[in-house]
Tab-separated table of C-alpha atoms in Angstrom:
chain	number	residue	atom	x	y	z
A	1	MET	CA	-3.127	-17.912	-10.172
A	2	ASN	CA	-0.795	-20.346	-12.219
A	3	ASP	CA	2.329	-21.592	-11.511
A	4	LEU	CA	4.520	-18.818	-13.002
A	5	ASP	CA	2.470	-16.015	-11.009
A	6	PHE	CA	3.320	-17.821	-7.814
A	7	LEU	CA	6.659	-18.729	-8.342
A	8	ARG	CA	7.562	-15.013	-8.747
A	9	THR	CA	5.725	-13.786	-5.517
A	10	PRO	CA	7.795	-13.667	-2.571
A	11	GLU	CA	6.478	-16.764	-1.071
A	12	GLY	CA	7.016	-18.465	-4.383
A	13	ARG	CA	10.766	-17.301	-4.463
A	14	ALA	CA	11.337	-18.384	-0.966
A	15	LEU	CA	9.860	-21.915	-1.751
A	16	LEU	CA	12.201	-21.854	-4.674
A	17	ASP	CA	15.188	-21.206	-2.668
A	18	GLU	CA	14.210	-23.915	-0.275
A	19	VAL	CA	13.907	-26.688	-3.320
A	20	ARG	CA	16.677	-25.346	-5.411
A	21	ASP	CA	19.138	-28.015	-4.673
A	22	THR	CA	16.748	-31.186	-3.918
A	23	ASP	CA	18.291	-34.330	-4.939
A	24	PRO	CA	15.463	-36.114	-6.805
A	25	ALA	CA	15.871	-39.247	-4.889
A	26	ARG	CA	14.977	-37.018	-1.789
A	27	GLU	CA	12.054	-35.480	-3.638
A	28	LEU	CA	8.980	-37.202	-2.262
A	29	ALA	CA	10.453	-36.678	1.326
A	30	VAL	CA	10.972	-32.783	0.982
A	31	ALA	CA	7.587	-32.589	-0.700
A	32	THR	CA	5.676	-34.362	2.296
A	33	ARG	CA	7.646	-31.660	4.543
A	34	LEU	CA	6.550	-28.840	2.608
A	35	ARG	CA	3.089	-29.583	2.294
A	36	ARG	CA	2.491	-29.449	5.971
A	37	THR	CA	3.001	-25.645	5.644
A	38	HIS	CA	2.066	-24.731	2.009
A	39	PRO	CA	-0.505	-25.550	-0.444
A	40	ALA	CA	0.322	-29.031	-2.213
A	41	PRO	CA	-0.025	-27.429	-5.925
A	42	LEU	CA	2.307	-24.526	-4.768
A	43	VAL	CA	4.888	-27.137	-3.741
A	44	SER	CA	4.596	-29.311	-6.641
A	45	ALA	CA	5.395	-26.029	-8.813
A	46	ALA	CA	8.343	-25.163	-7.040
A	47	LEU	CA	9.928	-28.788	-7.304
A	48	GLY	CA	8.634	-28.925	-11.132
A	49	GLN	CA	10.688	-25.497	-11.401
A	50	ALA	CA	13.755	-27.080	-9.626
A	51	ARG	CA	14.007	-29.930	-11.713
A	52	LEU	CA	13.810	-27.539	-15.189
A	53	ARG	CA	16.473	-25.590	-13.481
A	54	GLN	CA	18.620	-28.170	-13.171
A	55	ARG	CA	18.123	-29.629	-16.464
A	56	ALA	CA	18.967	-25.987	-17.633
A	57	VAL	CA	22.288	-25.738	-16.236
A	58	ALA	CA	23.671	-27.590	-19.126
A	59	LYS	CA	22.310	-24.752	-21.701
A	60	PHE	CA	22.300	-21.776	-19.476
A	61	GLY	CA	24.828	-22.049	-16.821
A	62	ALA	CA	24.462	-22.353	-13.152
A	63	ALA	CA	23.747	-18.701	-12.444
A	64	ASP	CA	21.456	-17.991	-15.098
A	65	ALA	CA	19.582	-21.206	-14.760
A	66	GLY	CA	19.423	-20.519	-10.784
A	67	ARG	CA	17.383	-17.466	-11.839
A	68	MET	CA	15.183	-18.375	-14.656
A	69	PHE	CA	11.783	-19.590	-15.369
A	70	PHE	CA	11.186	-22.364	-17.696
A	71	THR	CA	8.529	-24.617	-19.109
A	72	PRO	CA	9.345	-28.405	-20.316
A	73	ASN	CA	9.151	-27.461	-23.829
A	74	GLY	CA	11.201	-24.295	-23.318
A	75	VAL	CA	14.248	-26.093	-21.600
A	76	GLU	CA	14.283	-28.596	-24.652
A	77	GLN	CA	14.094	-26.356	-27.561
A	78	SER	CA	16.112	-23.271	-26.277
A	79	THR	CA	19.527	-22.390	-27.880
A	80	ARG	CA	22.365	-23.139	-25.760
A	81	ALA	CA	23.277	-19.567	-24.260
A	82	SER	CA	26.700	-20.067	-26.068
A	83	VAL	CA	25.334	-20.481	-29.579
A	84	ALA	CA	22.607	-17.832	-28.902
A	85	THR	CA	25.592	-15.273	-27.822
A	86	TYR	CA	27.730	-16.159	-30.809
A	87	ARG	CA	24.923	-15.311	-33.102
A	88	ALA	CA	23.981	-12.005	-31.112
A	89	ASP	CA	27.457	-10.989	-31.636
A	90	ARG	CA	27.601	-11.635	-35.363
A	91	LEU	CA	24.337	-9.608	-35.664
A	92	HIS	CA	25.744	-6.635	-33.395
A	93	GLY	CA	28.851	-6.628	-35.774
A	94	LEU	CA	26.604	-6.243	-38.694
A	95	GLY	CA	25.409	-3.261	-37.447
A	96	VAL	CA	22.172	-4.355	-36.085
A	97	ARG	CA	20.695	-2.683	-32.884
A	98	SER	CA	16.953	-3.764	-33.152
A	99	VAL	CA	15.670	-7.523	-33.954
A	100	ALA	CA	12.087	-9.035	-34.317
A	101	ASP	CA	12.897	-12.248	-32.457
A	102	LEU	CA	9.847	-14.587	-33.872
A	103	CYS	CA	8.884	-17.857	-32.006
A	104	CYS	CA	10.832	-16.358	-29.329
A	105	GLY	CA	10.145	-19.435	-26.712
A	106	ILE	CA	11.104	-18.479	-23.120
A	107	GLY	CA	13.547	-16.109	-24.300
A	108	GLY	CA	17.048	-17.621	-24.569
A	109	ASP	CA	17.845	-15.523	-28.039
A	110	ALA	CA	16.317	-12.494	-27.003
A	111	ILE	CA	18.578	-12.630	-23.809
A	112	ALA	CA	21.557	-12.931	-25.704
A	113	LEU	CA	20.576	-10.296	-28.103
A	114	ALA	CA	19.909	-8.087	-25.574
A	115	ARG	CA	22.992	-8.665	-23.737
A	116	ALA	CA	24.879	-7.397	-26.965
A	117	GLY	CA	23.198	-4.355	-26.433
A	118	ILE	CA	20.327	-5.126	-29.166
A	119	ARG	CA	16.587	-4.127	-28.539
A	120	VAL	CA	14.403	-7.155	-28.965
A	121	LEU	CA	10.971	-7.264	-29.800
A	122	ALA	CA	10.181	-11.000	-28.860
A	123	VAL	CA	6.980	-12.575	-30.078
A	124	ASP	CA	5.565	-16.084	-29.637
A	125	ARG	CA	1.866	-17.248	-29.743
A	126	SER	CA	1.838	-19.477	-26.246
A	127	PRO	CA	0.486	-17.319	-23.303
A	128	LEU	CA	2.632	-19.614	-20.879
A	129	THR	CA	5.704	-19.192	-23.129
A	130	CYS	CA	5.696	-15.498	-22.837
A	131	GLU	CA	4.924	-15.525	-19.368
A	132	ALA	CA	8.043	-17.356	-19.168
A	133	ALA	CA	10.227	-14.713	-21.575
A	134	ARG	CA	8.678	-11.767	-19.617
A	135	ALA	CA	9.821	-13.344	-16.275
A	136	ASN	CA	13.406	-14.221	-17.458
A	137	ALA	CA	13.900	-10.784	-19.013
A	138	ASP	CA	13.013	-9.298	-15.368
A	139	ALA	CA	14.817	-11.900	-13.627
A	140	LEU	CA	18.309	-11.161	-15.321
A	141	GLY	CA	17.492	-7.360	-15.599
A	142	LEU	CA	17.019	-6.940	-19.426
A	143	ALA	CA	13.305	-6.098	-19.252
A	144	ASP	CA	14.067	-2.534	-20.529
A	145	LEU	CA	15.616	-4.163	-23.833
A	146	ILE	CA	12.976	-7.160	-24.286
A	147	GLU	CA	9.398	-6.311	-25.289
A	148	VAL	CA	7.477	-9.535	-25.057
A	149	ARG	CA	4.213	-10.004	-27.196
A	150	GLU	CA	1.820	-12.700	-27.609
A	151	ALA	CA	0.910	-12.991	-31.027
A	152	ASP	CA	0.656	-15.039	-34.373
A	153	VAL	CA	4.155	-14.100	-35.922
A	154	THR	CA	3.007	-14.162	-39.151
A	155	GLU	CA	0.916	-11.026	-38.474
A	156	VAL	CA	3.756	-8.986	-37.132
A	157	ASP	CA	4.949	-6.081	-38.754
A	158	THR	CA	8.858	-6.262	-38.699
A	159	ALA	CA	9.631	-3.147	-40.549
A	160	PRO	CA	10.530	-1.002	-37.815
A	161	TYR	CA	13.433	-3.476	-36.725
A	162	ASP	CA	16.845	-4.073	-38.411
A	163	ALA	CA	16.776	-7.487	-38.576
A	164	VAL	CA	14.305	-10.260	-38.313
A	165	PHE	CA	15.411	-13.620	-36.425
A	166	VAL	CA	13.088	-16.517	-36.685
A	167	ASP	CA	13.348	-20.078	-34.741
A	168	PRO	CA	10.275	-22.076	-36.143
A	169	ALA	CA	8.919	-24.842	-34.089
A	170	ARG	CA	10.534	-28.033	-35.336
A	171	ARG	CA	8.577	-30.610	-33.113
A	172	GLY	CA	5.104	-31.893	-33.449
A	173	GLY	CA	2.925	-34.310	-31.653
A	174	ARG	CA	4.900	-37.373	-33.030
A	175	GLY	CA	8.429	-35.902	-32.202
A	176	ARG	CA	10.884	-34.156	-34.858
A	177	ILE	CA	9.641	-32.853	-37.825
A	178	PHE	CA	12.120	-33.119	-40.981
A	179	ASP	CA	10.384	-31.353	-43.503
A	180	PRO	CA	11.251	-27.787	-43.623
A	181	GLU	CA	7.971	-26.498	-45.140
A	182	ALA	CA	6.240	-28.906	-41.809
A	183	TYR	CA	8.010	-26.280	-39.480
A	184	SER	CA	5.529	-23.990	-37.772
A	185	PRO	CA	5.828	-21.666	-39.374
A	186	PRO	CA	7.030	-23.044	-42.644
A	187	LEU	CA	10.635	-22.384	-43.899
A	188	SER	CA	8.935	-20.630	-46.968
A	189	TRP	CA	7.177	-18.113	-44.559
A	190	ALA	CA	10.470	-17.746	-42.654
A	191	VAL	CA	12.396	-16.964	-45.793
A	192	ALA	CA	9.939	-14.507	-47.106
A	193	ALA	CA	10.112	-12.578	-43.930
A	194	ALA	CA	13.803	-12.829	-43.988
A	195	ARG	CA	14.239	-11.514	-47.242
A	196	THR	CA	11.766	-8.245	-45.771
A	197	ALA	CA	14.651	-7.240	-43.205
A	198	SER	CA	16.020	-3.843	-43.518
A	199	ARG	CA	19.350	-4.767	-42.651
A	200	ALA	CA	19.961	-8.609	-41.841
A	201	ALA	CA	18.136	-11.813	-40.926
A	202	ALA	CA	19.002	-15.142	-39.379
A	203	LEU	CA	16.475	-18.334	-39.471
A	204	LYS	CA	17.549	-21.488	-37.285
A	205	VAL	CA	16.793	-24.541	-38.684
A	206	ALA	CA	17.427	-27.886	-37.997
A	207	PRO	CA	21.214	-28.833	-38.967
A	208	GLY	CA	20.019	-32.053	-40.684
A	209	ILE	CA	18.248	-29.645	-43.308
A	210	PRO	CA	19.059	-30.686	-46.951
A	211	HIS	CA	21.436	-28.649	-48.806
A	212	GLU	CA	19.107	-28.388	-51.714
A	213	ALA	CA	16.505	-26.934	-49.310
A	214	VAL	CA	18.777	-23.742	-48.437
A	215	PRO	CA	17.669	-20.658	-50.734
A	216	ALA	CA	20.163	-19.317	-53.529
A	217	ASP	CA	20.290	-16.207	-51.745
A	218	ALA	CA	21.018	-17.555	-48.242
A	219	GLU	CA	24.463	-18.079	-46.670
A	220	ALA	CA	24.329	-21.354	-44.871
A	221	GLU	CA	26.191	-21.966	-41.367
A	222	TRP	CA	26.298	-25.009	-39.383
A	223	ILE	CA	27.412	-24.677	-35.750
A	224	SER	CA	28.821	-26.988	-33.248
A	225	ASP	CA	29.535	-26.361	-29.762
A	226	GLY	CA	32.001	-28.715	-27.663
A	227	GLY	CA	32.118	-31.216	-30.773
A	228	ASP	CA	28.228	-31.418	-30.445
A	229	VAL	CA	26.237	-30.075	-33.655
A	230	LYS	CA	23.671	-27.855	-32.238
A	231	GLU	CA	22.169	-26.108	-35.095
A	232	ALA	CA	22.252	-24.487	-38.582
A	233	VAL	CA	21.358	-20.874	-39.591
A	234	LEU	CA	20.390	-19.471	-42.826
A	235	TRP	CA	21.593	-15.745	-43.120
A	236	PHE	CA	20.314	-13.058	-45.728
A	237	GLY	CA	21.409	-9.408	-46.178
A	238	ALA	CA	24.572	-7.702	-44.608
A	239	GLY	CA	27.137	-9.693	-44.010
A	240	ALA	CA	25.712	-12.893	-45.916
A	241	ALA	CA	27.185	-14.097	-48.744
A	242	PRO	CA	24.518	-15.869	-50.768
A	243	GLY	CA	25.276	-19.590	-51.713
A	244	ALA	CA	28.146	-19.850	-49.069
A	245	VAL	CA	28.604	-22.288	-46.749
A	246	ARG	CA	30.694	-22.298	-43.644
A	247	ALA	CA	31.240	-24.695	-40.447
A	248	THR	CA	31.629	-22.639	-37.149
A	249	LEU	CA	33.159	-24.502	-34.047
A	250	LEU	CA	32.374	-23.186	-30.638
A	251	PRO	CA	34.170	-22.243	-28.331
A	252	GLY	CA	36.513	-20.011	-30.342
A	253	PRO	CA	34.620	-19.357	-32.634
A	254	ARG	CA	36.683	-21.049	-35.547
A	255	THR	CA	35.002	-21.035	-38.658
A	256	LEU	CA	35.619	-23.087	-41.608
A	257	PRO	CA	34.387	-21.520	-45.256
A	258	GLY	CA	33.568	-23.596	-48.185
A	259	THR	CA	36.046	-23.085	-50.838
A	260	GLY	CA	34.178	-25.628	-53.444
A	261	LEU	CA	36.562	-28.285	-53.762
A	262	PRO	CA	35.520	-31.367	-54.979
A	263	ASP	CA	34.971	-34.523	-52.895
A	264	PRO	CA	38.579	-36.042	-52.180
A	265	GLU	CA	39.680	-39.194	-53.563
A	266	ALA	CA	39.688	-42.403	-51.574
A	267	ARG	CA	42.729	-44.111	-50.737
A	268	THR	CA	44.854	-46.717	-48.773
A	269	PRO	CA	44.763	-45.941	-44.888
A	270	GLY	CA	47.771	-43.974	-43.519
A	271	ARG	CA	49.217	-43.635	-40.208
A	272	TYR	CA	46.435	-41.169	-38.852
A	273	LEU	CA	42.784	-41.022	-39.240
A	274	TYR	CA	41.223	-37.594	-39.036
A	275	GLU	CA	37.516	-37.397	-37.533
A	276	PRO	CA	35.938	-33.886	-39.041
A	277	ASP	CA	33.937	-32.195	-36.325
A	278	GLY	CA	30.136	-32.668	-37.108
A	279	ALA	CA	29.290	-29.364	-38.156
A	280	VAL	CA	32.123	-29.683	-41.333
A	281	VAL	CA	30.407	-33.066	-42.108
A	282	ARG	CA	27.096	-31.440	-42.158
A	283	ALA	CA	28.436	-28.366	-44.042
A	284	HIS	CA	29.758	-30.719	-46.365
A	285	LEU	CA	33.174	-29.415	-46.046
A	286	VAL	CA	35.192	-32.771	-45.392
A	287	ALA	CA	37.335	-31.891	-48.341
A	288	GLU	CA	38.440	-28.745	-47.164
A	289	VAL	CA	39.798	-30.630	-44.177
A	290	ALA	CA	41.390	-33.249	-46.353
A	291	ALA	CA	43.092	-30.250	-48.243
A	292	GLN	CA	44.481	-29.035	-44.844
A	293	VAL	CA	45.869	-32.276	-43.459
A	294	GLY	CA	46.996	-33.761	-46.957
A	295	GLY	CA	44.860	-36.676	-46.607
A	296	GLY	CA	42.184	-38.438	-48.602
A	297	LEU	CA	39.277	-40.686	-47.811
A	298	LEU	CA	39.271	-44.116	-45.999
A	299	ASP	CA	35.952	-44.845	-48.312
A	300	ALA	CA	34.098	-42.525	-51.019
A	301	THR	CA	30.731	-42.620	-48.842
A	302	ILE	CA	32.520	-42.379	-45.229
A	303	ALA	CA	33.418	-38.774	-43.561
A	304	TYR	CA	36.837	-40.289	-42.162
A	305	VAL	CA	40.088	-38.708	-43.705
A	306	THR	CA	43.214	-40.609	-43.545
A	307	ALA	CA	46.670	-39.071	-44.002
A	308	ASP	CA	50.666	-40.011	-43.509
A	309	GLU	CA	51.540	-36.994	-41.634
A	310	LEU	CA	50.137	-35.601	-38.316
A	311	LEU	CA	49.134	-32.328	-39.279
A	312	PRO	CA	46.757	-30.719	-36.504
A	313	THR	CA	43.697	-28.843	-37.346
A	314	PRO	CA	40.647	-27.530	-35.223
A	315	TYR	CA	38.226	-28.847	-37.381
A	316	ALA	CA	38.994	-32.499	-36.922
A	317	THR	CA	40.510	-34.806	-34.366
A	318	ALA	CA	43.517	-36.811	-35.261
A	319	TYR	CA	44.050	-40.580	-33.856
A	320	GLU	CA	47.008	-42.418	-34.510
A	321	ILE	CA	46.068	-45.984	-36.332
A	322	THR	CA	48.045	-48.685	-35.097
A	323	ASP	CA	46.417	-51.813	-36.321
A	324	ARG	CA	43.805	-52.484	-39.266
A	325	MET	CA	41.863	-55.753	-39.752
A	326	PRO	CA	38.418	-56.913	-41.077
A	327	PHE	CA	35.325	-56.759	-38.944
A	328	ASN	CA	35.951	-59.899	-36.688
A	329	VAL	CA	34.778	-59.480	-33.229
A	330	LYS	CA	36.878	-62.359	-32.013
A	331	LYS	CA	39.816	-60.968	-33.652
A	332	LEU	CA	39.240	-57.831	-31.692
A	333	LYS	CA	38.810	-59.273	-28.191
A	334	ALA	CA	41.883	-61.156	-28.762
A	335	LEU	CA	43.997	-57.999	-29.485
A	336	LEU	CA	42.895	-56.011	-26.849
A	337	ARG	CA	43.430	-58.758	-24.064
A	338	GLU	CA	47.003	-58.954	-25.533
A	339	ARG	CA	47.411	-54.903	-25.404
A	340	GLY	CA	45.748	-54.851	-21.809
A	341	VAL	CA	42.733	-52.436	-22.944
A	342	GLY	CA	40.098	-51.663	-20.236
A	343	THR	CA	39.099	-48.474	-21.617
A	344	LEU	CA	37.675	-48.651	-24.990
A	345	THR	CA	36.139	-45.917	-27.109
A	346	VAL	CA	34.197	-47.272	-29.856
A	347	LYS	CA	33.562	-44.961	-32.621
A	348	LYS	CA	31.493	-45.602	-35.889
A	349	ARG	CA	30.551	-44.552	-39.297
A	350	GLY	CA	28.959	-46.641	-41.974
A	351	SER	CA	28.453	-49.717	-39.673
A	352	ALA	CA	25.283	-50.859	-38.239
A	353	VAL	CA	27.246	-52.457	-35.057
A	354	GLU	CA	25.897	-50.557	-31.868
A	355	PRO	CA	29.217	-49.423	-29.746
A	356	GLU	CA	27.785	-50.800	-26.517
A	357	GLU	CA	26.863	-53.870	-27.973
A	358	LEU	CA	30.507	-54.430	-29.275
A	359	ARG	CA	31.813	-53.367	-25.826
A	360	LYS	CA	29.675	-56.135	-23.961
A	361	LYS	CA	31.131	-59.104	-26.552
A	362	VAL	CA	34.729	-57.945	-26.202
A	363	ARG	CA	34.654	-57.422	-22.436
A	364	PRO	CA	37.700	-54.944	-22.208
A	365	GLN	CA	40.009	-55.544	-19.347
A	366	GLY	CA	43.318	-53.946	-18.366
A	367	PRO	CA	45.222	-50.785	-17.594
A	368	ASN	CA	45.437	-49.493	-20.983
A	369	ALA	CA	42.678	-47.195	-23.531
A	370	ALA	CA	42.290	-47.525	-27.417
A	371	THR	CA	39.764	-46.272	-29.814
A	372	VAL	CA	38.315	-48.526	-32.276
A	373	PHE	CA	36.657	-47.200	-35.200
A	374	LEU	CA	34.101	-49.377	-37.132
A	375	THR	CA	33.837	-48.232	-40.623
A	376	ARG	CA	34.528	-49.408	-44.293
A	377	VAL	CA	37.350	-49.228	-46.188
A	378	ALA	CA	36.804	-49.617	-50.173
A	379	GLY	CA	33.522	-50.932	-49.182
A	380	ALA	CA	34.746	-53.613	-46.762
A	381	PRO	CA	33.688	-53.620	-43.446
A	382	THR	CA	37.086	-52.745	-41.312
A	383	MET	CA	38.015	-51.985	-37.706
A	384	LEU	CA	40.919	-49.388	-37.385
A	385	ILE	CA	42.836	-49.422	-33.843
A	386	GLY	CA	44.640	-46.633	-32.039
A	387	HIS	CA	44.540	-43.715	-30.163
A	388	PRO	CA	44.404	-39.995	-30.088
A	389	ALA	CA	47.305	-38.476	-31.452
A	390	ARG	CA	50.076	-36.562	-29.569
């Protein structure tokens, strides 16, 4: 009996309940106690699953993570629930009622699709991953809408389904894979599969995908959640605008479409600095943000926008700049001491200095807070000091 088989039995579920909130520092003591009444491998399986569930809370929320079953790779590679829900809602809004979910992993996207009322064929070649996906569909009451199939995705007939969703593996034995053709399956295969979809298709790709690798007939969307860039999606078919680019920010959603603006000019720093959301930067839509706030770039090669007025936008965080100086640690330390700054936020673009190293050198002390930007202005290393605009 493998771990997941055992953990789904009444004994396994009872053991999972018992170790659910185990503090990692007390894990050895708990394991020692439980091994008096349970086989050691089963105790280890339950404690391992408890650890995975604790890690999964950030992606799936406490309620779902506490009922789901995970593999280490599944926790690491699953789509965040908020992003999967956004994508499922978009597909549902396009009239999609059935999806072939290829490279489904432990079923994170399949769950979101099913909750949107979409029937799902979830396919993966890993037996253990498929078992976890089935267990999760059952645990969340979605087994009637999710069929899990262990198969090579390249051999699956997707014709009976309205849409295709592909999430190629982007990690190998040596870590992240940056070449889209080294994905498993390769991006070219996924694109070909998407083009055969009867209604729509979505391909999940790394947010660092080169723009020149995006097919001309795809719409490219970069998605962030809470300010963190999570992924890019290539859309095909219904609702997709070929060649279009957009940045979507969650929660919301708030979507900034590309309008084809040229790169903004660099200018003298103004009173305000705008830090565009990472999805905006990845989508190459900094010019759209600069147009919204009437600003320009601090430097032609840096994605910081500067302006003279405060014009709030959901696509960038605004800071009021109080000081500007050439990069000089001693001068910065003296300024922070004079201002009584003990809480220092360090942000950087275009600088090789690590934030933690700078904090150690300036040793901020005092009741006040400040933000320092390490960047370039007209090519020169520069420090801008300020605080979030109000």
